[in-house]
Amino acid sequence: MTYRPLVVRVRYATLVATLVTAGLVAGVLPAAHAANRPATKHSTDKVAEAIGGALPANGVARVNNVVITQDQLDQAMRATNAPDTPALRTSIKNQLIARELFRQAAEKQHYESRPQVVAAIEQAKTAAMTAAYLRDQVKPVPVTDADVKSKYDAIVGTLGESEYKPSAIAVKDADTAQTVLTQLKKGTDFSQLAKQYSQGPGAAQGGALNWISFKTPIQPGNTQNWPQPLAEALVKLPQGGVSSAPVQVGDVYWILRVDEKRPTQIPQYDQIKDALRKQLEQVALEKATAQVVVDLMKNARIQQQ
């Protein structure tokens, strides 16, 4: 496939996304419980009565006077994205107990009034309030099946008979580009030179780029977001061919190589329609969000330096 849709995924924070002491808690709390385990079942009942009676129906633990509920445990379990096992549930429950112990100890010492805590609370409040506002105000235009099919057809219409697997070296000055070309002519490995000199995409991977196809002759706007001079240079190279001279785009000098060339492979519509829909939905979301910003700016006084 020559087209790779950009799918922006939005991820929300979860109850136990990161617990710094997870490993410590899982290992230490059971041992602490064992060291302080009541001698008999009767003594356990007396302790429960002393701190507020038996656990409520939905409770899995009580830390002093605070009940940890089954819903909290279930939510924390889902956040792990791991198989639900008794051992993991015990570990997660211990982590929740430890977190509540930390919270109570911090509250007892009035950490809530510390400047960094107040600032963090305000930031969290602002983020939650903003997210709720945007959910209510941003109304993206629904993406229809016809929209998705039209996008698919438009992409296919930009593809040529052949597709290319290129590598590229991008440098900031002509002298460095000439140095690279000279070393290539001496037989130095392209990938090695890309890692050493390139400041362009894929440099850490030896300059390797994704498969790409262009309808020829190259037309403005039908270059799969490639600069037109690069697209024109690429389609002229045979498989294994390397640019004989740098291709200048703005202030960057590019050296291209065609690692592979093959007839264009177009996936069936059903194979990529879901990915295309997500891309279109993201575009619609961004457009609707931008409109909300524009509307708010109309009645706002904004000063900038």
Tab-separated table of C-alpha atoms in Angstrom:
chain	number	residue	atom	x	y	z
A	1	MET	CA	0.000	0.000	0.000
A	2	THR	CA	1.420	3.355	-0.928
A	3	TYR	CA	-0.716	5.459	1.307
A	4	ARG	CA	-0.442	5.440	5.063
A	5	PRO	CA	-3.207	7.461	6.683
A	6	LEU	CA	-2.331	9.413	9.717
A	7	VAL	CA	-4.526	8.266	12.561
A	8	VAL	CA	-4.351	10.439	15.578
A	9	ARG	CA	-5.318	8.557	18.655
A	10	VAL	CA	-6.529	10.426	21.708
A	11	ARG	CA	-5.794	8.660	25.017
A	12	TYR	CA	-7.388	9.538	28.345
A	13	ALA	CA	-5.741	9.247	31.783
A	14	THR	CA	-6.857	6.306	33.897
A	15	LEU	CA	-7.079	5.719	37.632
A	16	VAL	CA	-3.803	3.841	37.941
A	17	ALA	CA	-1.920	4.844	34.784
A	18	THR	CA	1.377	5.060	36.639
A	19	LEU	CA	1.997	4.066	40.242
A	20	VAL	CA	5.646	4.637	41.036
A	21	THR	CA	5.590	2.266	43.953
A	22	ALA	CA	3.661	-0.527	42.218
A	23	GLY	CA	6.493	-3.024	42.397
A	24	LEU	CA	7.307	-2.064	45.980
A	25	VAL	CA	3.697	-2.169	47.120
A	26	ALA	CA	2.996	-5.557	45.561
A	27	GLY	CA	5.978	-7.023	47.353
A	28	VAL	CA	5.864	-5.227	50.694
A	29	LEU	CA	2.202	-5.013	51.650
A	30	PRO	CA	1.520	-8.778	51.844
A	31	ALA	CA	4.524	-9.163	54.107
A	32	ALA	CA	3.346	-6.294	56.291
A	33	HIS	CA	-0.081	-7.876	56.535
A	34	ALA	CA	1.461	-11.195	57.523
A	35	ALA	CA	3.505	-9.574	60.243
A	36	ASN	CA	0.407	-7.943	61.725
A	37	ARG	CA	-2.112	-10.703	61.026
A	38	PRO	CA	-4.622	-11.213	63.889
A	39	ALA	CA	-4.221	-14.472	65.762
A	40	THR	CA	-7.777	-15.680	65.194
A	41	LYS	CA	-10.831	-15.035	63.091
A	42	HIS	CA	-12.583	-13.640	66.188
A	43	SER	CA	-9.906	-11.021	66.701
A	44	THR	CA	-10.288	-10.012	63.021
A	45	ASP	CA	-13.997	-9.433	63.585
A	46	LYS	CA	-13.262	-7.252	66.601
A	47	VAL	CA	-10.847	-5.127	64.578
A	48	ALA	CA	-13.487	-4.676	61.858
A	49	GLU	CA	-16.035	-3.627	64.441
A	50	ALA	CA	-13.609	-1.177	66.011
A	51	ILE	CA	-12.975	0.658	62.719
A	52	GLY	CA	-16.537	0.745	61.489
A	53	GLY	CA	-18.010	-2.734	61.242
A	54	ALA	CA	-17.981	-5.204	58.393
A	55	LEU	CA	-17.196	-4.025	54.866
A	56	PRO	CA	-20.165	-2.872	52.800
A	57	ALA	CA	-21.370	-5.141	50.007
A	58	ASN	CA	-19.335	-3.327	47.363
A	59	GLY	CA	-16.211	-2.926	49.487
A	60	VAL	CA	-12.974	-4.815	48.942
A	61	ALA	CA	-10.938	-3.089	51.660
A	62	ARG	CA	-11.141	-0.385	54.291
A	63	VAL	CA	-8.195	1.861	55.088
A	64	ASN	CA	-8.978	3.449	58.440
A	65	ASN	CA	-12.402	4.948	57.697
A	66	VAL	CA	-12.161	4.934	53.875
A	67	VAL	CA	-13.674	2.074	51.856
A	68	ILE	CA	-12.060	0.933	48.607
A	69	THR	CA	-14.880	-0.298	46.399
A	70	GLN	CA	-15.196	-3.108	43.913
A	71	ASP	CA	-15.793	-0.516	41.192
A	72	GLN	CA	-12.461	1.147	41.960
A	73	LEU	CA	-10.673	-2.189	41.823
A	74	ASP	CA	-12.382	-3.107	38.543
A	75	GLN	CA	-11.439	0.237	37.024
A	76	ALA	CA	-7.829	-0.174	38.097
A	77	MET	CA	-7.787	-3.693	36.653
A	78	ARG	CA	-9.048	-2.457	33.286
A	79	ALA	CA	-6.335	0.173	33.252
A	80	THR	CA	-3.637	-2.516	33.342
A	81	ASN	CA	-4.803	-4.090	30.043
A	82	ALA	CA	-3.592	-7.392	31.502
A	83	PRO	CA	-5.396	-10.720	31.946
A	84	ASP	CA	-7.678	-10.658	34.980
A	85	THR	CA	-6.231	-13.120	37.493
A	86	PRO	CA	-6.681	-13.501	41.263
A	87	ALA	CA	-2.988	-12.761	41.797
A	88	LEU	CA	-3.157	-9.535	39.796
A	89	ARG	CA	-6.353	-8.470	41.579
A	90	THR	CA	-4.635	-8.946	44.920
A	91	SER	CA	-1.638	-6.946	43.729
A	92	ILE	CA	-3.801	-4.107	42.394
A	93	LYS	CA	-5.883	-4.068	45.600
A	94	ASN	CA	-2.685	-3.751	47.632
A	95	GLN	CA	-1.614	-0.860	45.412
A	96	LEU	CA	-4.933	0.890	46.007
A	97	ILE	CA	-4.550	0.347	49.749
A	98	ALA	CA	-1.042	1.801	49.623
A	99	ARG	CA	-2.236	4.775	47.588
A	100	GLU	CA	-4.955	5.488	50.153
A	101	LEU	CA	-2.426	5.200	52.972
A	102	PHE	CA	-0.212	7.715	51.168
A	103	ARG	CA	-3.179	10.038	50.630
A	104	GLN	CA	-4.248	9.919	54.256
A	105	ALA	CA	-0.714	10.483	55.524
A	106	ALA	CA	-0.272	13.442	53.174
A	107	GLU	CA	-3.650	14.889	54.201
A	108	LYS	CA	-2.795	14.508	57.878
A	109	GLN	CA	0.329	16.609	57.306
A	110	HIS	CA	-1.647	19.186	55.296
A	111	TYR	CA	0.119	18.586	51.997
A	112	GLU	CA	-2.987	19.902	50.241
A	113	SER	CA	-1.894	23.455	51.109
A	114	ARG	CA	1.574	23.124	49.608
A	115	PRO	CA	2.086	25.397	46.579
A	116	GLN	CA	3.000	22.601	44.180
A	117	VAL	CA	-0.080	20.601	45.204
A	118	VAL	CA	-2.374	23.615	44.864
A	119	ALA	CA	-0.905	24.312	41.417
A	120	ALA	CA	-1.361	20.680	40.335
A	121	ILE	CA	-4.970	20.676	41.516
A	122	GLU	CA	-5.655	23.873	39.596
A	123	GLN	CA	-4.064	22.418	36.454
A	124	ALA	CA	-6.141	19.252	36.763
A	125	LYS	CA	-9.290	21.318	37.301
A	126	THR	CA	-8.511	23.444	34.251
A	127	ALA	CA	-7.845	20.372	32.086
A	128	ALA	CA	-11.059	18.646	33.178
A	129	MET	CA	-13.135	21.795	32.733
A	130	THR	CA	-11.677	22.481	29.293
A	131	ALA	CA	-12.215	18.894	28.169
A	132	ALA	CA	-15.844	18.998	29.309
A	133	TYR	CA	-16.413	22.314	27.521
A	134	LEU	CA	-14.919	21.021	24.273
A	135	ARG	CA	-17.027	17.866	24.417
A	136	ASP	CA	-20.117	20.054	24.597
A	137	GLN	CA	-19.099	22.729	22.092
A	138	VAL	CA	-17.100	20.935	19.397
A	139	LYS	CA	-19.521	19.351	16.960
A	140	PRO	CA	-17.634	17.722	14.080
A	141	VAL	CA	-19.514	17.017	10.868
A	142	PRO	CA	-20.318	13.287	10.745
A	143	VAL	CA	-18.244	11.232	8.301
A	144	THR	CA	-20.429	9.262	5.906
A	145	ASP	CA	-19.710	6.081	3.970
A	146	ALA	CA	-19.706	8.219	0.823
A	147	ASP	CA	-17.014	10.458	2.323
A	148	VAL	CA	-14.812	7.456	3.045
A	149	LYS	CA	-15.266	5.998	-0.443
A	150	SER	CA	-14.553	9.379	-2.018
A	151	LYS	CA	-11.317	9.635	-0.022
A	152	TYR	CA	-10.300	6.159	-1.140
A	153	ASP	CA	-10.974	6.994	-4.792
A	154	ALA	CA	-9.049	10.241	-4.499
A	155	ILE	CA	-6.008	8.449	-3.100
A	156	VAL	CA	-6.099	5.740	-5.748
A	157	GLY	CA	-6.366	8.456	-8.388
A	158	THR	CA	-3.015	9.902	-7.351
A	159	LEU	CA	-1.132	6.615	-7.697
A	160	GLY	CA	0.997	5.675	-10.642
A	161	GLU	CA	1.777	2.327	-12.227
A	162	SER	CA	4.907	1.874	-10.119
A	163	GLU	CA	5.722	2.398	-6.481
A	164	TYR	CA	9.092	3.010	-4.905
A	165	LYS	CA	10.815	2.146	-1.625
A	166	PRO	CA	13.252	5.060	-1.228
A	167	SER	CA	15.972	6.066	1.155
A	168	ALA	CA	17.060	9.677	1.579
A	169	ILE	CA	19.884	11.736	2.995
A	170	ALA	CA	18.965	15.359	3.766
A	171	VAL	CA	21.646	17.885	4.709
A	172	LYS	CA	21.689	21.630	5.281
A	173	ASP	CA	24.459	22.765	2.940
A	174	ALA	CA	25.786	22.012	-0.537
A	175	ASP	CA	29.317	21.168	0.661
A	176	THR	CA	28.073	18.402	2.959
A	177	ALA	CA	25.855	17.061	0.174
A	178	GLN	CA	28.857	16.902	-2.148
A	179	THR	CA	30.886	15.138	0.541
A	180	VAL	CA	28.164	12.511	0.848
A	181	LEU	CA	28.002	12.004	-2.922
A	182	THR	CA	31.771	11.638	-3.118
A	183	GLN	CA	31.762	8.960	-0.424
A	184	LEU	CA	28.880	7.157	-2.126
A	185	LYS	CA	30.873	7.023	-5.352
A	186	LYS	CA	33.745	5.482	-3.383
A	187	GLY	CA	31.413	2.700	-2.232
A	188	THR	CA	30.547	3.881	1.269
A	189	ASP	CA	27.277	2.381	2.490
A	190	PHE	CA	24.262	4.672	1.957
A	191	SER	CA	22.683	3.677	5.267
A	192	GLN	CA	25.867	4.447	7.172
A	193	LEU	CA	26.137	7.888	5.573
A	194	ALA	CA	22.481	8.615	6.327
A	195	LYS	CA	23.002	7.849	10.006
A	196	GLN	CA	26.138	10.003	10.020
A	197	TYR	CA	24.999	13.039	8.035
A	198	SER	CA	21.268	13.103	7.424
A	199	GLN	CA	18.999	15.533	9.239
A	200	GLY	CA	15.922	14.287	7.417
A	201	PRO	CA	13.232	11.666	8.080
A	202	GLY	CA	14.347	8.120	8.758
A	203	ALA	CA	17.937	9.139	9.496
A	204	ALA	CA	18.201	6.762	12.463
A	205	GLN	CA	17.007	3.934	10.182
A	206	GLY	CA	19.616	4.664	7.560
A	207	GLY	CA	17.357	7.062	5.660
A	208	ALA	CA	14.741	4.396	4.878
A	209	LEU	CA	11.304	5.802	3.930
A	210	ASN	CA	7.891	4.265	3.285
A	211	TRP	CA	6.649	2.978	-0.052
A	212	ILE	CA	5.403	5.804	-2.285
A	213	SER	CA	3.768	6.098	-5.698
A	214	PHE	CA	3.123	9.054	-7.983
A	215	LYS	CA	0.924	9.398	-11.011
A	216	THR	CA	3.161	10.459	-13.884
A	217	PRO	CA	3.829	12.931	-15.284
A	218	ILE	CA	4.059	14.526	-11.871
A	219	GLN	CA	1.336	17.097	-11.320
A	220	PRO	CA	1.339	19.805	-8.609
A	221	GLY	CA	-0.713	18.696	-5.647
A	222	ASN	CA	-0.542	14.989	-6.578
A	223	THR	CA	2.757	14.155	-4.911
A	224	GLN	CA	1.578	12.447	-1.671
A	225	ASN	CA	2.877	15.438	0.339
A	226	TRP	CA	6.345	15.062	-1.137
A	227	PRO	CA	7.967	18.240	-2.496
A	228	GLN	CA	7.493	18.135	-6.262
A	229	PRO	CA	11.244	18.307	-7.115
A	230	LEU	CA	11.854	15.203	-4.980
A	231	ALA	CA	8.970	13.301	-6.556
A	232	GLU	CA	10.220	14.170	-10.043
A	233	ALA	CA	13.753	13.075	-9.167
A	234	LEU	CA	12.615	9.810	-7.599
A	235	VAL	CA	10.557	8.539	-10.543
A	236	LYS	CA	13.538	9.030	-12.871
A	237	LEU	CA	15.753	6.661	-10.876
A	238	PRO	CA	15.963	2.930	-11.628
A	239	GLN	CA	15.906	0.357	-8.850
A	240	GLY	CA	19.167	0.730	-6.927
A	241	GLY	CA	19.795	4.135	-8.498
A	242	VAL	CA	21.169	7.071	-6.492
A	243	SER	CA	20.826	10.779	-7.233
A	244	SER	CA	23.733	11.981	-9.359
A	245	ALA	CA	23.381	15.471	-7.885
A	246	PRO	CA	21.694	16.845	-4.775
A	247	VAL	CA	18.071	17.919	-5.124
A	248	GLN	CA	17.592	21.278	-3.440
A	249	VAL	CA	14.276	21.996	-1.730
A	250	GLY	CA	14.378	25.279	0.150
A	251	ASP	CA	17.561	25.262	2.210
A	252	VAL	CA	17.835	21.461	2.322
A	253	TYR	CA	19.815	19.267	-0.080
A	254	TRP	CA	18.478	15.768	-0.719
A	255	ILE	CA	20.180	12.648	-2.032
A	256	LEU	CA	17.795	9.833	-2.977
A	257	ARG	CA	18.170	6.121	-3.579
A	258	VAL	CA	15.538	3.693	-4.891
A	259	ASP	CA	15.920	0.582	-2.756
A	260	GLU	CA	13.048	-1.269	-4.462
A	261	LYS	CA	10.604	-0.681	-7.295
A	262	ARG	CA	7.484	-2.706	-8.119
A	263	PRO	CA	4.033	-2.425	-9.703
A	264	THR	CA	1.762	-0.405	-7.446
A	265	GLN	CA	-0.127	-2.571	-4.965
A	266	ILE	CA	-3.503	-1.048	-4.152
A	267	PRO	CA	-5.339	-2.591	-1.179
A	268	GLN	CA	-9.016	-3.304	-1.446
A	269	TYR	CA	-11.394	-0.663	-0.117
A	270	ASP	CA	-12.646	-2.931	2.669
A	271	GLN	CA	-9.102	-3.353	3.958
A	272	ILE	CA	-8.534	0.317	4.723
A	273	LYS	CA	-11.957	1.910	5.011
A	274	ASP	CA	-11.855	1.883	8.824
A	275	ALA	CA	-8.472	3.615	8.905
A	276	LEU	CA	-9.642	6.175	6.356
A	277	ARG	CA	-12.774	6.861	8.393
A	278	LYS	CA	-10.692	7.519	11.504
A	279	GLN	CA	-8.493	9.893	9.553
A	280	LEU	CA	-11.493	11.798	8.201
A	281	GLU	CA	-13.072	11.924	11.656
A	282	GLN	CA	-9.859	13.382	13.057
A	283	VAL	CA	-9.791	16.008	10.311
A	284	ALA	CA	-13.436	16.862	11.042
A	285	LEU	CA	-12.666	17.126	14.762
A	286	GLU	CA	-9.725	19.447	14.142
A	287	LYS	CA	-11.808	21.598	11.802
A	288	ALA	CA	-14.675	21.874	14.299
A	289	THR	CA	-12.236	22.701	17.115
A	290	ALA	CA	-10.628	25.413	15.001
A	291	GLN	CA	-14.057	26.915	14.355
A	292	VAL	CA	-14.760	27.093	18.095
A	293	VAL	CA	-11.453	28.919	18.552
A	294	VAL	CA	-12.322	31.391	15.776
A	295	ASP	CA	-15.740	32.053	17.299
A	296	LEU	CA	-14.251	32.669	20.747
A	297	MET	CA	-11.579	34.991	19.354
A	298	LYS	CA	-14.237	37.224	17.786
A	299	ASN	CA	-15.322	38.400	21.231
A	300	ALA	CA	-11.941	38.220	22.949
A	301	ARG	CA	-9.249	40.794	23.574
A	302	ILE	CA	-5.889	39.109	22.950
A	303	GLN	CA	-2.561	40.875	23.324
A	304	GLN	CA	0.682	39.358	22.116
A	305	GLN	CA	4.269	40.444	21.842
